[in-house]
């Protein structure tokens, strides 16, 4: 019997510290994630605090993964780490830890782009999905439409020119005074609201390209809310949430499905925190069915930042023997890329 090969992966790019062991057939053996509720009072992530909390949590999470899986560090075949994009201090905590482990255990180090990890989260849920496919990557900092020819060759065919979809959810929730992060709260509230209550401008920008723009919508939400009384806003919270959600989601669905249709693509992967949005899922499924395309989403847990997706994105590199030198550095530039 051949011995299974395991990748120990670490994710620390923003405010979640996560450690996972994943085998090279995309099965999650164990994963432990520690989120940082300490940021909630600030209404956003405090970078210095995030780095310090990663330092506090990372070793505890590695130890609990090993304990729960009954595996030892010596049974790992590689260490995977996300090194871009993200908060530089947070990335460096994870990278330094991963380098030390790889060096001490004489294991290969595999460096991964966090956004590519979000796309690869789909393989953990549905089994390996054969390219070509179109991926819509929608998170707190990114809104990108990416055409994948293979696991390692892909092109960004559209992206936001200003704010990201997740960021717009978060800003809208802040203006509505309903908490952080905004996406899940708006999603929940909107279930009891009317999406046609108010027509906020759709973030379509040019109708004939595949870019997005959310700054106009953000300004429109701000202007609308500041011209209404607090009590009125509170009373119509669900309708406003549904109308805002409609304006954020509609361009995502329209542009993704139009690109797939015109380029004869029948597989669409949705990825990133906003992939958890129930309205996006329902609308995307409906529109894709009309062009006979199949849509894949990660599970709700795997939509969020997690280490298993970092291991998944490391698997093609593991097979190709593409290992990083221990002098490798982290960097914060945005974008989904093969690094
Ligand atoms: O991918 P992610 O966990 O972190 C980044 O890499 O940015 O995404 C976080 C984003 C936040 O903006 C959050 O509001 C959004 O994902 N989000 C949602 C939902 N759950 C999380 N947006 C809409 N609907 C949701 N259910
Ligand atoms: Zn993320």
Coordinates of C-alpha atoms and ligand atoms in Angstrom, one line a residue:
X1 CA 0.0 0.0 0.0
X2 CA 1.4 3.5 -0.9
X3 CA 1.6 5.9 2.0
X4 CA -0.8 8.8 1.9
X5 CA 0.8 12.2 1.4
X6 CA -0.2 15.1 3.6
X7 CA 0.2 18.9 3.3
X8 CA 0.3 21.0 6.5
X9 CA -1.1 24.4 5.5
X10 CA -1.2 27.7 7.3
X11 CA -3.4 30.8 6.6
X12 CA -2.8 34.1 8.4
X13 CA -3.3 36.7 5.7
X14 CA -6.0 38.8 7.6
X15 CA -7.8 38.2 10.8
X16 CA -8.3 34.4 10.8
X17 CA -5.5 32.1 11.9
X18 CA -6.1 28.7 10.4
X19 CA -4.1 25.4 10.2
X20 CA -5.1 22.3 8.3
X21 CA -3.8 19.0 7.1
X22 CA -5.1 18.0 3.6
X23 CA -4.1 14.9 1.7
X24 CA -3.0 15.2 -2.0
X25 CA -6.4 14.0 -3.2
X26 CA -8.1 17.2 -1.8
X27 CA -9.5 15.5 1.4
X28 CA -9.4 17.6 4.5
X29 CA -8.0 15.5 7.4
X30 CA -8.3 18.1 10.0
X31 CA -8.7 21.9 10.2
X32 CA -8.7 24.4 13.1
X33 CA -9.4 28.1 12.7
X34 CA -9.3 30.8 15.2
X35 CA -11.1 34.0 14.2
X36 CA -10.4 37.3 16.0
X37 CA -13.6 38.8 17.5
X38 CA -11.3 41.4 19.2
X39 CA -11.6 43.5 16.0
X40 CA -15.4 43.8 16.1
X41 CA -15.4 46.8 18.4
X42 CA -13.2 48.7 15.9
X43 CA -15.6 48.0 13.0
X44 CA -12.7 46.6 10.9
X45 CA -9.5 44.8 11.2
X46 CA -6.7 46.4 13.3
X47 CA -3.4 45.2 11.5
X48 CA -1.1 45.3 14.5
X49 CA -3.6 43.5 16.7
X50 CA -4.2 40.9 14.0
X51 CA -0.4 40.1 13.8
X52 CA -0.1 39.7 17.6
X53 CA -3.1 37.4 17.8
X54 CA -1.7 35.2 14.9
X55 CA 1.4 34.8 17.0
X56 CA -0.6 33.8 20.0
X57 CA -2.8 31.3 18.1
X58 CA -0.6 29.6 15.5
X59 CA 1.3 27.0 17.5
X60 CA -1.8 26.1 19.5
X61 CA -3.7 25.4 16.3
X62 CA -0.8 23.3 14.8
X63 CA -0.7 21.2 18.0
X64 CA -4.5 20.7 18.1
X65 CA -4.5 19.6 14.4
X66 CA -1.8 17.0 15.1
X67 CA -3.6 15.8 18.2
X68 CA -7.0 15.5 16.5
X69 CA -5.6 13.7 13.4
X70 CA -3.3 11.4 15.3
X71 CA -0.6 12.4 12.8
X72 CA 2.9 13.6 13.6
X73 CA 4.9 16.4 11.9
X74 CA 7.2 13.7 10.5
X75 CA 4.3 12.3 8.5
X76 CA 3.8 15.6 6.6
X77 CA 5.1 15.8 3.0
X78 CA 5.1 19.6 2.6
X79 CA 4.3 22.9 4.4
X80 CA 2.0 25.3 2.5
X81 CA 1.6 29.0 3.3
X82 CA -0.3 32.0 1.8
X83 CA 2.2 34.8 1.2
X84 CA 0.0 37.3 -0.8
X85 CA -2.2 39.3 -0.8
X86 CA -3.0 40.3 2.8
X87 CA -1.9 42.4 5.7
X88 CA 1.9 42.3 5.6
X89 CA 2.4 41.8 9.3
X90 CA -0.1 39.0 9.4
X91 CA 1.4 37.3 6.4
X92 CA 4.9 37.5 7.9
X93 CA 3.8 35.8 11.1
X94 CA 2.5 32.8 9.1
X95 CA 5.4 32.7 6.7
X96 CA 8.1 32.9 9.4
X97 CA 6.4 30.0 11.3
X98 CA 6.0 28.0 8.1
X99 CA 9.7 28.5 7.1
X100 CA 10.8 27.4 10.6
X101 CA 8.7 24.2 10.4
X102 CA 9.9 23.4 6.8
X103 CA 13.6 24.0 7.8
X104 CA 13.4 22.0 11.1
X105 CA 11.6 19.1 9.4
X106 CA 13.5 19.3 6.2
X107 CA 10.2 19.6 4.3
X108 CA 9.5 21.5 1.0
X109 CA 7.8 24.9 1.5
X110 CA 5.0 25.7 -0.9
X111 CA 3.9 29.4 -1.2
X112 CA 0.4 30.2 -2.4
X113 CA -1.7 33.2 -3.4
X114 CA -4.6 33.5 -1.0
X115 CA -7.2 34.3 -3.7
X116 CA -6.2 31.3 -5.7
X117 CA -6.8 29.4 -2.5
X118 CA -10.4 30.7 -2.5
X119 CA -10.9 29.3 -6.0
X120 CA -9.4 25.9 -5.0
X121 CA -11.7 25.6 -2.0
X122 CA -14.2 24.3 -4.5
X123 CA -12.1 21.1 -5.1
X124 CA -12.3 20.3 -1.4
X125 CA -16.1 20.1 -1.6
X126 CA -16.8 18.8 -5.0
X127 CA -13.7 16.7 -5.7
X128 CA -11.2 18.0 -8.3
X129 CA -13.0 20.1 -11.0
X130 CA -11.5 19.8 -14.4
X131 CA -10.6 23.1 -16.1
X132 CA -11.4 25.0 -18.2
X133 CA -13.8 27.0 -16.0
X134 CA -14.7 30.6 -15.2
X135 CA -14.2 31.7 -11.6
X136 CA -15.9 34.7 -9.9
X137 CA -13.7 35.7 -7.0
X138 CA -15.6 37.9 -4.6
X139 CA -14.2 38.8 -1.2
X140 CA -13.6 41.7 1.2
X141 CA -10.8 43.1 -1.0
X142 CA -11.4 41.5 -4.5
X143 CA -13.9 41.3 -7.2
X144 CA -12.4 39.4 -10.2
X145 CA -13.6 37.3 -13.1
X146 CA -11.0 34.8 -14.1
X147 CA -10.8 32.5 -17.0
X148 CA -8.9 29.3 -16.1
X149 CA -7.4 27.3 -18.9
X150 CA -5.7 25.0 -16.4
X151 CA -4.8 25.0 -12.7
X152 CA -1.8 27.2 -13.4
X153 CA -2.7 29.2 -16.5
X154 CA -5.4 31.7 -16.1
X155 CA -6.3 35.3 -17.1
X156 CA -8.3 38.0 -15.3
X157 CA -10.9 39.1 -17.7
X158 CA -12.7 41.6 -15.5
X159 CA -12.3 43.2 -12.1
X160 CA -13.5 46.0 -9.9
X161 CA -12.2 49.5 -10.8
X162 CA -12.7 50.7 -7.2
X163 CA -14.3 49.0 -4.2
X164 CA -14.8 45.2 -3.9
X165 CA -18.2 43.6 -3.5
X166 CA -17.5 42.4 0.1
X167 CA -16.2 45.8 1.0
X168 CA -19.5 47.4 -0.3
X169 CA -21.5 45.0 1.9
X170 CA -19.4 46.0 4.8
X171 CA -19.6 49.7 4.2
X172 CA -23.4 49.5 3.6
X173 CA -23.9 47.6 6.9
X174 CA -21.8 50.2 8.7
X175 CA -24.0 53.0 7.3
X176 CA -27.1 51.1 8.3
X177 CA -25.6 50.6 11.7
X178 CA -26.1 46.9 11.7
X179 CA -22.6 45.6 12.5
X180 CA -19.4 44.1 11.0
X181 CA -18.7 42.1 8.9
X182 CA -21.7 43.4 6.8
X183 CA -22.2 40.6 4.3
X184 CA -23.7 38.0 6.6
X185 CA -25.9 40.6 8.4
X186 CA -27.3 42.1 5.2
X187 CA -27.8 38.6 3.7
X188 CA -29.9 37.6 6.8
X189 CA -31.9 40.8 7.0
X190 CA -32.6 40.9 3.2
X191 CA -34.5 37.5 3.4
X192 CA -37.4 39.5 4.9
X193 CA -37.0 42.5 2.6
X194 CA -38.1 43.6 -0.9
X195 CA -35.2 44.0 -3.4
X196 CA -37.3 46.4 -5.5
X197 CA -38.0 48.7 -2.5
X198 CA -35.5 51.3 -3.8
X199 CA -33.5 51.2 -7.0
X200 CA -29.9 51.8 -6.1
X201 CA -27.6 52.2 -9.1
X202 CA -26.3 48.9 -10.4
X203 CA -22.5 48.6 -10.4
X204 CA -22.4 47.6 -14.1
X205 CA -20.1 50.4 -15.3
X206 CA -19.6 49.7 -19.0
X207 CA -22.3 47.2 -20.0
X208 CA -20.1 45.7 -22.6
X209 CA -17.0 44.9 -20.6
X210 CA -16.5 42.7 -17.6
X211 CA -15.3 45.2 -15.1
X212 CA -17.2 46.3 -12.0
X213 CA -17.5 49.6 -10.1
X214 CA -19.0 49.9 -6.7
X215 CA -18.0 53.5 -5.7
X216 CA -21.2 55.1 -7.3
X217 CA -23.4 52.6 -5.4
X218 CA -21.5 53.4 -2.2
X219 CA -22.1 57.1 -2.6
X220 CA -25.7 56.6 -3.5
X221 CA -26.3 54.5 -0.4
X222 CA -24.6 57.2 1.7
X223 CA -26.6 60.0 0.1
X224 CA -29.9 58.1 0.4
X225 CA -29.4 57.1 4.1
X226 CA -28.2 60.6 5.1
X227 CA -31.4 62.1 3.7
X228 CA -33.7 59.9 5.8
X229 CA -34.5 59.9 9.5
X230 CA -32.8 57.2 11.7
X231 CA -36.2 55.8 12.8
X232 CA -37.4 55.5 9.2
X233 CA -34.2 53.7 8.3
X234 CA -34.6 51.3 11.2
X235 CA -38.2 50.6 10.2
X236 CA -37.2 49.8 6.6
X237 CA -34.0 48.0 7.4
X238 CA -34.9 44.7 5.8
X239 CA -36.1 46.4 2.5
X240 CA -33.0 48.5 2.4
X241 CA -30.8 45.5 2.9
X242 CA -32.6 43.6 0.2
X243 CA -32.3 46.6 -2.3
X244 CA -28.6 47.1 -1.5
X245 CA -27.9 43.4 -1.9
X246 CA -29.7 43.4 -5.2
X247 CA -27.6 46.3 -6.5
X248 CA -24.3 44.5 -5.4
X249 CA -25.2 41.0 -6.7
X250 CA -27.0 41.7 -10.0
X251 CA -23.8 42.9 -11.9
X252 CA -21.9 39.9 -10.6
X253 CA -24.4 37.5 -12.0
X254 CA -25.0 39.4 -15.3
X255 CA -21.3 39.8 -16.2
X256 CA -20.3 36.3 -15.1
X257 CA -23.1 34.6 -17.1
X258 CA -22.6 36.8 -20.1
X259 CA -18.9 36.0 -20.3
X260 CA -19.6 32.3 -19.9
X261 CA -22.2 32.4 -22.6
X262 CA -20.1 34.3 -25.2
X263 CA -17.1 32.1 -24.5
X264 CA -18.9 28.9 -24.5
X265 CA -17.9 28.0 -20.9
X266 CA -20.1 25.6 -19.0
X267 CA -18.4 25.4 -15.6
X268 CA -18.5 28.4 -13.2
X269 CA -16.7 28.4 -9.8
X270 CA -17.7 31.0 -7.2
X271 CA -15.1 31.8 -4.5
X272 CA -14.4 34.1 -1.6
X273 CA -16.4 35.3 1.4
X274 CA -19.2 36.8 -0.7
X275 CA -19.7 33.3 -2.3
X276 CA -21.6 32.6 1.0
X277 CA -24.3 35.0 0.0
X278 CA -27.6 33.2 -0.4
X279 CA -29.1 35.7 -2.9
X280 CA -26.0 35.5 -5.1
X281 CA -26.2 31.7 -5.1
X282 CA -29.9 31.6 -6.0
X283 CA -29.6 34.2 -8.8
X284 CA -26.4 32.7 -10.2
X285 CA -27.9 29.2 -10.3
X286 CA -31.0 30.6 -12.1
X287 CA -29.0 32.6 -14.7
X288 CA -26.5 29.8 -15.3
X289 CA -29.2 27.2 -15.8
X290 CA -30.4 29.3 -18.8
X291 CA -27.1 28.8 -20.6
X292 CA -26.7 25.2 -19.4
X293 CA -23.7 26.0 -17.2
X294 CA -23.1 24.3 -13.8
X295 CA -22.1 26.4 -10.9
X296 CA -19.9 25.3 -8.0
X297 CA -19.6 26.9 -4.6
X298 CA -17.5 26.0 -1.6
X299 CA -19.4 25.1 1.6
X300 CA -20.2 28.1 3.8
X301 CA -17.3 27.4 6.1
X302 CA -14.8 27.0 3.2
X303 CA -16.0 30.3 1.6
X304 CA -14.3 32.1 4.5
X305 CA -10.6 32.4 5.0
X306 CA -9.2 28.9 5.9
X307 CA -6.0 26.9 5.7
X308 CA -7.5 23.9 3.8
X309 CA -7.9 26.1 0.7
X310 CA -4.2 27.0 0.9
X311 CA -3.3 23.3 1.0
X312 CA -5.6 22.8 -2.0
X313 CA -3.9 25.5 -4.1
X314 CA -0.5 24.0 -3.1
X315 CA -1.4 20.5 -4.5
X316 CA -0.6 21.3 -8.2
X317 CA 2.7 22.9 -7.1
X318 CA 3.4 19.8 -5.0
X319 CA 3.0 17.5 -8.0
X320 CA 5.2 19.8 -10.2
X321 CA 7.9 20.0 -7.5
X322 CA 7.6 23.8 -7.4
X323 CA 9.0 24.6 -4.0
X324 CA 10.0 27.9 -2.5
X325 CA 13.4 28.9 -1.3
X326 CA 13.6 29.8 2.4
X327 CA 14.5 33.4 1.5
X328 CA 11.0 33.9 0.0
X329 CA 9.1 37.0 1.2
X330 CA 5.5 37.9 1.7
X331 CA 3.9 40.8 -0.3
X332 CA 0.6 42.6 -0.2
X333 CA -0.2 43.4 -3.9
X334 CA -3.8 42.5 -4.8
X335 CA -4.9 40.0 -7.3
X336 CA -5.4 36.3 -8.0
X337 CA -2.1 35.0 -9.4
X338 CA 0.1 31.9 -9.7
X339 CA 3.2 32.7 -7.6
Ligands
LIG1 O1 -12.8 36.0 1.6 P1 -13.0 36.6 2.9 O2 -13.3 35.8 4.1 O3 -11.8 37.6 3.3 C1 -11.1 38.2 2.4 O4 -10.2 37.6 1.8 O5 -11.4 39.4 2.1 O6 -14.2 37.6 2.7 C2 -14.7 38.5 3.6 C3 -15.9 39.2 3.0 C4 -16.4 40.3 3.9 O7 -16.5 41.5 3.2 C5 -17.8 39.8 4.3 O8 -18.8 40.9 4.5 C6 -18.2 39.0 3.1 O9 -17.0 38.3 2.7 N1 -19.2 38.0 3.4 C7 -20.5 38.0 2.8 C8 -21.2 37.0 3.4 N2 -20.4 36.3 4.3 C9 -19.2 37.0 4.2 N3 -21.0 38.9 1.9 C10 -22.3 38.7 1.5 N4 -23.0 37.7 2.0 C11 -22.6 36.8 2.9 N5 -23.4 35.9 3.4
LIG2 ZN1 -10.0 35.7 1.8

